[in-house]
Each structure stands twice: as structure tokens, then as C-alpha cells.
Amino acid sequence: MRRLILSGIAAVLTLSAFGGVLKAEEPAWEDISRGNLNIQCILTGEEKSGVIFAGSSGSILKSNDAGKSWHRVLALRSREHKVNQLLFDPGDHNIVYAATDNGLYRSNNLGERWERMFKGRNRDESQCICLVILPYAVFQGTKAGLFVSEDNGRSWHKQDGVIGSVPILSIDYNAGENNYIYLASLNGVFSSSDSGKSWGRVFVAYAAEKESEESVDSEDRDAQERYSDIRFLKADPHNPGYLYLACAKGVYKSIERGKSWNKLSEYGLLSRDVLMICISSGSQVYALTRSGVFLYKEERWRELSFCLTAGKINYLALDDKGILYVGGEKGIFKSNLNT
């Protein structure tokens, strides 16, 4: 009997110690919202220490002190207008772009004053979802297709073919190969090797509702998510030709510019519906899913959001110092992954 009691105590101590290790590995999250809710996107100032931009319902917020305080720098006409992406000009971080449901905006003085540089002819064209800024052109993805400007936004032309008529979900490129551009659309992934002059499809989309095995309430998903299983595309900035594709059924990886794809392990994911991907300076892959935030390591996913109280999470961002940011219905949260 004594031996059994001692064995039981040892088991409890072992489990407690193991649990302590697990708990110690869980990242701590800091709420830097200061009362700002319903955050839709985040931009961190890599060269501007302490500068953070955030898109909320109908407005853009800015912090100059790493989230200790915030002030509004742009108000859209309606709170229903979302801010879908915020982006620095890679050649000048004083220039900031904002892709919104009310067109594309630009600021030349780090967000203090804004001008609208694109407004479409109809609602779908005005709904700017994503963009990339390259030395030779600006590529803007809208709900009505891809638009390109080769004169710094003074004029725009709509891309011919399929990608000029379907919603564009995300666009990316690799800084070492900026003639290669990649975009995820509602009906597939396309790539261009000649600076956007021609495009070829490298991944075909499938209807998410028919093929998804997960029971997700259709009211929680917009029409384009119910139509397509493609969610987001990210190029690894440190490995030319490496691409990651977030889908309703997991994450796919290509190491040859999209010519072939392999699916990453699903082990550890609580939901296969991956909404967004971030890549660290060490090429670690972070994913936002419907069930939380995850890190891919050693062919499995590890959840990072056990202690996160952001509610529904809309956006994931990572700065060059290893700080991970999330934006959601309950505000903005950050976690230092180096501690």
C-alpha cells in the first residue's frame, strides 16, 4: 500500500512538473487596445520604432508609443467600411497605403494626412482587399479583379483575363525576385514571372461547402468563403520561390514558385480552416485559424492562443523583433515570442 501511495505521489509530481513546463511555454499576451475594438488589420513600423497602425470599423488608428496610446488618423464615410490591409511603401516607410471597402488611400507623412488614390466605378471595384507595392507598379486586388498602376497611382488599368473579373484575396512577392508576383483569387492561385504582364494558374480552387468536412455555420462565413476553399497566400521573404497557401482544408507549401504543392501536416490544428499566415525572420510559419493562433514546428502545430482573450480574431501580424500581434473583436494584443 505504501508503495502504491508513493507511486501515486510521484505520478502527480511528474504531471505537475510537466504541466508547469507546458504552461511556461505558453506565450503571455498583453492587451494594448486602450478601448479600441473590432480590429480588422495591423501594420507594425519595422523602421519606425513604436509606430503601429490598426484598421478598425470605419477608421484607421495610429500609435507612436508601441500601443500605450492611440489616435484616429482617418475616418471612412461609414463604420460599415472595413480596412482590409495596411502597407508601408518598401522604398519609403513614411508612405503608408490603406486598402479599404471605400477604395485605396495613401499617406505621405506616416499616416497623419490621407488622400484617396483609387475609387472604382461600382461597389465591387471600390472594395480594395489587398495590394503590393513594387518599384515598377502598384498591384491592387479588389472584389471585381486586379487593377494595376504604373504611374504611382495617377491612373489605373484593369487586368485582362480571369484575374480581371474575380475577387482577389491576397497578393505577394519575394523581395529578391520582384519580377515574380503571386496572387490568390476566388478560383485559384496565379503567378507571373514577367512583372505582371502575363499570368498562369498554379493552384485550382474547389468549392468549400461541398468539400469541407468541418461543421461551420454558414452565417459566420461570407459568400466568397462559402464559394471557395482558398483563403490567403504568403511568400517566404527569406526563401525565393517558397509559397504558403492557407485553405479551408489546411496549409499547402510550394518550394518551386507554385509549380507543385505539398500539404503540411494537420497534426495539432483544432480547425483545418486556416485564414491567414505570417512568416518570421527565421522562416517559422504562424497560422490564424477559426480556433486560434498556431506555430508550425517539427511537422506539427502548436497553439499559442490558450491565454488570449481577443474574441473572434481577424488578423495576424509579426514584426522584425519577434513580437506577434493579433487584432480581433476585443481589440489588439501582442506577445513577445523571444521571452
GROMACS .gro file of C-alpha atoms in nm:
model
  339
    1MET     CA    1   0.000   0.000   0.000
    2ARG     CA    2   0.281   0.240   0.091
    3ARG     CA    3   0.448   0.166  -0.241
    4LEU     CA    4   0.124   0.249  -0.426
    5ILE     CA    5   0.084   0.576  -0.237
    6LEU     CA    6   0.443   0.678  -0.311
    7SER     CA    7   0.398   0.585  -0.678
    8GLY     CA    8   0.081   0.795  -0.693
    9ILE     CA    9   0.255   1.094  -0.536
   10ALA     CA   10   0.543   1.060  -0.783
   11ALA     CA   11   0.299   1.048  -1.074
   12VAL     CA   12   0.121   1.360  -0.953
   13LEU     CA   13   0.451   1.545  -0.909
   14THR     CA   14   0.562   1.437  -1.256
   15LEU     CA   15   0.238   1.554  -1.415
   16SER     CA   16   0.253   1.880  -1.220
   17ALA     CA   17   0.608   1.942  -1.335
   18PHE     CA   18   0.515   1.855  -1.693
   19GLY     CA   19   0.215   2.085  -1.675
   20GLY     CA   20   0.440   2.360  -1.542
   21VAL     CA   21   0.670   2.319  -1.841
   22LEU     CA   22   0.375   2.337  -2.078
   23LYS     CA   23   0.240   2.642  -1.903
   24ALA     CA   24   0.582   2.809  -1.911
   25GLU     CA   25   0.594   2.759  -2.288
   26GLU     CA   26   0.261   2.930  -2.343
   27PRO     CA   27   0.317   3.287  -2.461
   28ALA     CA   28   0.184   3.571  -2.250
   29TRP     CA   29  -0.045   3.817  -2.426
   30GLU     CA   30  -0.067   4.189  -2.349
   31ASP     CA   31  -0.381   4.388  -2.427
   32ILE     CA   32  -0.278   4.716  -2.593
   33SER     CA   33  -0.627   4.805  -2.721
   34ARG     CA   34  -0.696   5.100  -2.488
   35GLY     CA   35  -1.066   5.056  -2.558
   36ASN     CA   36  -1.038   5.019  -2.937
   37LEU     CA   37  -1.241   4.720  -3.053
   38ASN     CA   38  -1.321   4.530  -3.375
   39ILE     CA   39  -0.969   4.545  -3.516
   40GLN     CA   40  -0.950   4.420  -3.875
   41CYS     CA   41  -0.583   4.464  -3.969
   42ILE     CA   42  -0.249   4.571  -3.817
   43LEU     CA   43   0.074   4.724  -3.951
   44THR     CA   44   0.389   4.750  -3.740
   45GLY     CA   45   0.663   5.001  -3.815
   46GLU     CA   46   0.979   4.799  -3.861
   47GLU     CA   47   1.194   5.107  -3.919
   48LYS     CA   48   0.979   5.337  -3.706
   49SER     CA   49   1.019   5.216  -3.350
   50GLY     CA   50   0.694   5.224  -3.159
   51VAL     CA   51   0.471   5.302  -3.460
   52ILE     CA   52   0.169   5.076  -3.505
   53PHE     CA   53  -0.130   5.124  -3.735
   54ALA     CA   54  -0.460   4.941  -3.693
   55GLY     CA   55  -0.774   4.930  -3.902
   56SER     CA   56  -1.100   4.925  -3.710
   57SER     CA   57  -1.464   4.973  -3.804
   58GLY     CA   58  -1.464   5.271  -4.039
   59SER     CA   59  -1.131   5.421  -3.928
   60ILE     CA   60  -0.753   5.389  -3.909
   61LEU     CA   61  -0.579   5.421  -3.573
   62LYS     CA   62  -0.214   5.504  -3.504
   63SER     CA   63   0.010   5.459  -3.202
   64ASN     CA   64   0.350   5.626  -3.172
   65ASP     CA   65   0.442   5.454  -2.845
   66ALA     CA   66   0.401   5.080  -2.910
   67GLY     CA   67   0.034   5.075  -2.815
   68LYS     CA   68   0.035   5.280  -2.494
   69SER     CA   69  -0.194   5.533  -2.662
   70TRP     CA   70  -0.387   5.560  -2.989
   71HIS     CA   71  -0.538   5.833  -3.202
   72ARG     CA   72  -0.755   5.818  -3.513
   73VAL     CA   73  -0.584   5.936  -3.833
   74LEU     CA   74  -0.851   5.851  -4.093
   75ALA     CA   75  -1.229   5.818  -4.071
   76LEU     CA   76  -1.411   5.648  -4.356
   77ARG     CA   77  -1.759   5.757  -4.456
   78SER     CA   78  -1.928   5.461  -4.292
   79ARG     CA   79  -1.843   5.238  -3.998
   80GLU     CA   80  -1.951   4.952  -4.224
   81HIS     CA   81  -1.645   5.015  -4.443
   82LYS     CA   82  -1.366   4.778  -4.343
   83VAL     CA   83  -0.994   4.846  -4.354
   84ASN     CA   84  -0.863   4.529  -4.518
   85GLN     CA   85  -0.487   4.587  -4.536
   86LEU     CA   86  -0.229   4.846  -4.429
   87LEU     CA   87   0.109   4.853  -4.600
   88PHE     CA   88   0.429   5.058  -4.599
   89ASP     CA   89   0.591   5.158  -4.925
   90PRO     CA   90   0.903   4.936  -4.922
   91GLY     CA   91   1.110   5.223  -5.061
   92ASP     CA   92   0.989   5.486  -4.812
   93HIS     CA   93   0.829   5.394  -4.480
   94ASN     CA   94   0.686   5.743  -4.445
   95ILE     CA   95   0.439   5.639  -4.715
   96VAL     CA   96   0.150   5.421  -4.594
   97TYR     CA   97  -0.125   5.261  -4.803
   98ALA     CA   98  -0.468   5.153  -4.682
   99ALA     CA   99  -0.685   4.909  -4.876
  100THR     CA  100  -1.045   4.969  -4.768
  101ASP     CA  101  -1.402   4.893  -4.870
  102ASN     CA  102  -1.417   5.257  -4.983
  103GLY     CA  103  -1.115   5.248  -5.214
  104LEU     CA  104  -0.738   5.277  -5.181
  105TYR     CA  105  -0.585   5.552  -4.964
  106ARG     CA  106  -0.229   5.679  -4.928
  107SER     CA  107  -0.046   5.891  -4.674
  108ASN     CA  108   0.290   6.052  -4.748
  109ASN     CA  109   0.361   6.161  -4.390
  110LEU     CA  110   0.336   5.843  -4.183
  111GLY     CA  111  -0.041   5.843  -4.160
  112GLU     CA  112  -0.114   6.197  -4.045
  113ARG     CA  113  -0.286   6.304  -4.368
  114TRP     CA  114  -0.453   6.080  -4.628
  115GLU     CA  115  -0.575   6.104  -4.986
  116ARG     CA  116  -0.786   5.856  -5.180
  117MET     CA  117  -0.593   5.743  -5.485
  118PHE     CA  118  -0.843   5.492  -5.624
  119LYS     CA  119  -1.220   5.458  -5.624
  120GLY     CA  120  -1.384   5.211  -5.857
  121ARG     CA  121  -1.683   5.264  -6.081
  122ASN     CA  122  -1.902   5.044  -5.863
  123ARG     CA  123  -1.914   4.894  -5.517
  124ASP     CA  124  -1.716   4.580  -5.603
  125GLU     CA  125  -1.437   4.776  -5.771
  126SER     CA  126  -1.417   5.013  -5.475
  127GLN     CA  127  -1.377   4.725  -5.232
  128CYS     CA  128  -0.997   4.709  -5.221
  129ILE     CA  129  -0.891   4.390  -5.045
  130CYS     CA  130  -0.513   4.371  -5.087
  131LEU     CA  131  -0.214   4.525  -5.262
  132VAL     CA  132   0.161   4.509  -5.321
  133ILE     CA  133   0.396   4.797  -5.397
  134LEU     CA  134   0.676   4.719  -5.643
  135PRO     CA  135   0.937   4.951  -5.798
  136TYR     CA  136   0.763   4.936  -6.134
  137ALA     CA  137   0.392   4.920  -6.041
  138VAL     CA  138   0.122   4.905  -5.775
  139PHE     CA  139  -0.098   4.595  -5.788
  140GLN     CA  140  -0.435   4.624  -5.619
  141GLY     CA  141  -0.675   4.336  -5.564
  142THR     CA  142  -1.043   4.424  -5.546
  143LYS     CA  143  -1.366   4.230  -5.526
  144ALA     CA  144  -1.401   4.291  -5.901
  145GLY     CA  145  -1.050   4.183  -6.003
  146LEU     CA  146  -0.692   4.308  -6.028
  147PHE     CA  147  -0.603   4.671  -6.104
  148VAL     CA  148  -0.252   4.796  -6.189
  149SER     CA  149  -0.095   5.141  -6.183
  150GLU     CA  150   0.243   5.212  -6.343
  151ASP     CA  151   0.249   5.585  -6.264
  152ASN     CA  152   0.234   5.588  -5.884
  153GLY     CA  153  -0.144   5.572  -5.868
  154ARG     CA  154  -0.232   5.854  -6.107
  155SER     CA  155  -0.401   5.612  -6.348
  156TRP     CA  156  -0.517   5.252  -6.329
  157HIS     CA  157  -0.598   4.976  -6.574
  158LYS     CA  158  -0.788   4.657  -6.507
  159GLN     CA  159  -0.605   4.332  -6.577
  160ASP     CA  160  -0.730   4.130  -6.872
  161GLY     CA  161  -0.849   3.772  -6.842
  162VAL     CA  162  -0.977   3.576  -6.546
  163ILE     CA  163  -0.796   3.773  -6.275
  164GLY     CA  164  -0.958   4.090  -6.402
  165SER     CA  165  -1.304   3.962  -6.318
  166VAL     CA  166  -1.287   3.761  -5.992
  167PRO     CA  167  -1.229   3.869  -5.630
  168ILE     CA  168  -0.859   3.885  -5.540
  169LEU     CA  169  -0.795   3.762  -5.185
  170SER     CA  170  -0.422   3.832  -5.140
  171ILE     CA  171  -0.113   3.931  -5.338
  172ASP     CA  172   0.253   3.878  -5.252
  173TYR     CA  173   0.604   3.865  -5.393
  174ASN     CA  174   0.959   3.793  -5.280
  175ALA     CA  175   1.191   4.092  -5.246
  176GLY     CA  176   1.475   3.900  -5.409
  177GLU     CA  177   1.264   3.820  -5.716
  178ASN     CA  178   1.025   4.110  -5.759
  179ASN     CA  179   0.952   4.016  -6.120
  180TYR     CA  180   0.765   3.715  -5.977
  181ILE     CA  181   0.422   3.804  -5.838
  182TYR     CA  182   0.170   3.567  -5.682
  183LEU     CA  183  -0.197   3.616  -5.609
  184ALA     CA  184  -0.476   3.414  -5.455
  185SER     CA  185  -0.816   3.463  -5.613
  186LEU     CA  186  -1.153   3.311  -5.557
  187ASN     CA  187  -1.094   3.049  -5.825
  188GLY     CA  188  -0.726   2.969  -5.777
  189VAL     CA  189  -0.367   3.083  -5.731
  190PHE     CA  190  -0.195   3.263  -6.019
  191SER     CA  191   0.169   3.355  -6.075
  192SER     CA  192   0.352   3.591  -6.307
  193SER     CA  193   0.723   3.571  -6.390
  194ASP     CA  194   0.731   3.884  -6.608
  195SER     CA  195   0.628   4.162  -6.368
  196GLY     CA  196   0.257   4.108  -6.418
  197LYS     CA  197   0.243   4.114  -6.798
  198SER     CA  198   0.109   3.758  -6.814
  199TRP     CA  199  -0.035   3.516  -6.559
  200GLY     CA  200  -0.075   3.142  -6.524
  201ARG     CA  201  -0.284   2.944  -6.277
  202VAL     CA  202  -0.078   2.721  -6.046
  203PHE     CA  203  -0.345   2.606  -5.797
  204VAL     CA  204  -0.713   2.535  -5.860
  205ALA     CA  205  -0.979   2.630  -5.605
  206TYR     CA  206  -1.258   2.399  -5.500
  207ALA     CA  207  -1.598   2.474  -5.354
  208ALA     CA  208  -1.552   2.491  -4.978
  209GLU     CA  209  -1.906   2.392  -4.877
  210LYS     CA  210  -1.906   2.074  -5.082
  211GLU     CA  211  -1.564   1.953  -4.977
  212SER     CA  212  -1.520   2.082  -4.623
  213GLU     CA  213  -1.569   1.821  -4.353
  214GLU     CA  214  -1.597   2.081  -4.077
  215SER     CA  215  -1.932   2.194  -3.947
  216VAL     CA  216  -1.903   2.571  -3.971
  217ASP     CA  217  -2.217   2.781  -3.950
  218SER     CA  218  -2.262   2.941  -4.292
  219GLU     CA  219  -2.380   3.261  -4.128
  220ASP     CA  220  -2.027   3.308  -3.988
  221ARG     CA  221  -1.875   3.296  -4.336
  222ASP     CA  222  -1.915   3.548  -4.612
  223ALA     CA  223  -2.022   3.450  -4.963
  224GLN     CA  224  -1.673   3.422  -5.107
  225GLU     CA  225  -1.559   3.187  -4.828
  226ARG     CA  226  -1.858   2.962  -4.891
  227TYR     CA  227  -1.776   2.953  -5.262
  228SER     CA  228  -1.401   2.885  -5.248
  229ASP     CA  229  -1.165   2.697  -5.018
  230ILE     CA  230  -0.878   2.945  -5.078
  231ARG     CA  231  -0.812   3.197  -4.801
  232PHE     CA  232  -0.464   3.355  -4.815
  233LEU     CA  233  -0.126   3.337  -4.989
  234LYS     CA  234   0.212   3.422  -4.837
  235ALA     CA  235   0.558   3.421  -4.997
  236ASP     CA  236   0.850   3.343  -4.767
  237PRO     CA  237   1.059   3.664  -4.779
  238HIS     CA  238   1.374   3.472  -4.688
  239ASN     CA  239   1.348   3.184  -4.937
  240PRO     CA  240   1.282   3.279  -5.300
  241GLY     CA  241   1.021   3.057  -5.459
  242TYR     CA  242   0.874   2.935  -5.131
  243LEU     CA  243   0.498   2.989  -5.102
  244TYR     CA  244   0.240   2.904  -4.838
  245LEU     CA  245  -0.130   2.880  -4.917
  246ALA     CA  246  -0.397   2.891  -4.647
  247CYS     CA  247  -0.710   2.695  -4.735
  248ALA     CA  248  -1.028   2.566  -4.576
  249LYS     CA  249  -0.860   2.226  -4.554
  250GLY     CA  250  -0.518   2.323  -4.418
  251VAL     CA  251  -0.191   2.473  -4.542
  252TYR     CA  252  -0.008   2.391  -4.866
  253LYS     CA  253   0.358   2.467  -4.937
  254SER     CA  254   0.547   2.509  -5.264
  255ILE     CA  255   0.926   2.534  -5.293
  256GLU     CA  256   0.928   2.600  -5.668
  257ARG     CA  257   0.716   2.910  -5.723
  258GLY     CA  258   0.387   2.722  -5.721
  259LYS     CA  259   0.472   2.460  -5.982
  260SER     CA  260   0.395   2.186  -5.730
  261TRP     CA  261   0.243   2.181  -5.381
  262ASN     CA  262   0.266   1.964  -5.072
  263LYS     CA  263   0.021   1.976  -4.785
  264LEU     CA  264   0.163   2.040  -4.438
  265SER     CA  265   0.066   1.811  -4.153
  266GLU     CA  266  -0.264   1.890  -3.983
  267TYR     CA  267  -0.148   1.743  -3.653
  268GLY     CA  268  -0.229   1.986  -3.371
  269LEU     CA  269  -0.472   2.203  -3.565
  270LEU     CA  270  -0.809   2.232  -3.395
  271SER     CA  271  -0.962   2.368  -3.716
  272ARG     CA  272  -0.837   2.297  -4.067
  273ASP     CA  273  -0.986   2.624  -4.191
  274VAL     CA  274  -0.672   2.843  -4.199
  275LEU     CA  275  -0.744   3.211  -4.260
  276MET     CA  276  -0.402   3.376  -4.265
  277ILE     CA  277  -0.027   3.305  -4.247
  278CYS     CA  278   0.274   3.500  -4.116
  279ILE     CA  279   0.640   3.406  -4.160
  280SER     CA  280   0.916   3.507  -3.917
  281SER     CA  281   1.271   3.615  -3.996
  282GLY     CA  282   1.373   3.255  -3.927
  283SER     CA  283   1.110   3.125  -4.172
  284GLN     CA  284   0.884   2.990  -3.896
  285VAL     CA  285   0.522   2.966  -4.006
  286TYR     CA  286   0.240   3.111  -3.795
  287ALA     CA  287  -0.124   3.048  -3.884
  288LEU     CA  288  -0.453   3.206  -3.787
  289THR     CA  289  -0.741   2.959  -3.790
  290ARG     CA  290  -1.102   2.973  -3.680
  291SER     CA  291  -0.994   2.825  -3.348
  292GLY     CA  292  -0.686   3.035  -3.269
  293VAL     CA  293  -0.320   3.109  -3.345
  294PHE     CA  294  -0.071   2.830  -3.418
  295LEU     CA  295   0.302   2.780  -3.482
  296TYR     CA  296   0.422   2.507  -3.720
  297LYS     CA  297   0.728   2.329  -3.586
  298GLU     CA  298   0.865   1.978  -3.632
  299GLU     CA  299   0.572   1.876  -3.853
  300ARG     CA  300   0.304   1.966  -3.602
  301TRP     CA  301   0.105   2.272  -3.499
  302ARG     CA  302   0.134   2.421  -3.152
  303GLU     CA  303  -0.140   2.652  -3.027
  304LEU     CA  304  -0.025   2.992  -2.900
  305SER     CA  305  -0.362   3.138  -2.807
  306PHE     CA  306  -0.463   2.949  -2.491
  307CYS     CA  307  -0.440   3.266  -2.281
  308LEU     CA  308  -0.563   3.504  -2.550
  309THR     CA  309  -0.894   3.684  -2.487
  310ALA     CA  310  -0.935   3.865  -2.820
  311GLY     CA  311  -1.270   3.708  -2.908
  312LYS     CA  312  -1.302   3.642  -3.280
  313ILE     CA  313  -0.956   3.702  -3.428
  314ASN     CA  314  -0.942   3.879  -3.764
  315TYR     CA  315  -0.573   3.947  -3.827
  316LEU     CA  316  -0.222   3.828  -3.750
  317ALA     CA  317   0.098   4.037  -3.780
  318LEU     CA  318   0.462   3.979  -3.690
  319ASP     CA  319   0.733   4.245  -3.658
  320ASP     CA  320   1.108   4.210  -3.709
  321LYS     CA  321   1.170   4.192  -3.333
  322GLY     CA  322   0.971   3.871  -3.291
  323ILE     CA  323   0.658   4.030  -3.148
  324LEU     CA  324   0.332   3.873  -3.264
  325TYR     CA  325   0.020   4.090  -3.288
  326VAL     CA  326  -0.342   3.986  -3.325
  327GLY     CA  327  -0.644   4.200  -3.398
  328GLY     CA  328  -0.994   4.092  -3.313
  329GLU     CA  329  -1.335   4.187  -3.187
  330LYS     CA  330  -1.198   4.270  -2.840
  331GLY     CA  331  -0.901   4.475  -2.956
  332ILE     CA  332  -0.527   4.443  -3.018
  333PHE     CA  333  -0.300   4.203  -2.832
  334LYS     CA  334   0.072   4.135  -2.858
  335SER     CA  335   0.312   3.865  -2.739
  336ASN     CA  336   0.691   3.866  -2.734
  337LEU     CA  337   0.788   3.528  -2.875
  338ASN     CA  338   1.151   3.573  -2.771
  339THR     CA  339   1.076   3.551  -2.398
   0.00000   0.00000   0.00000
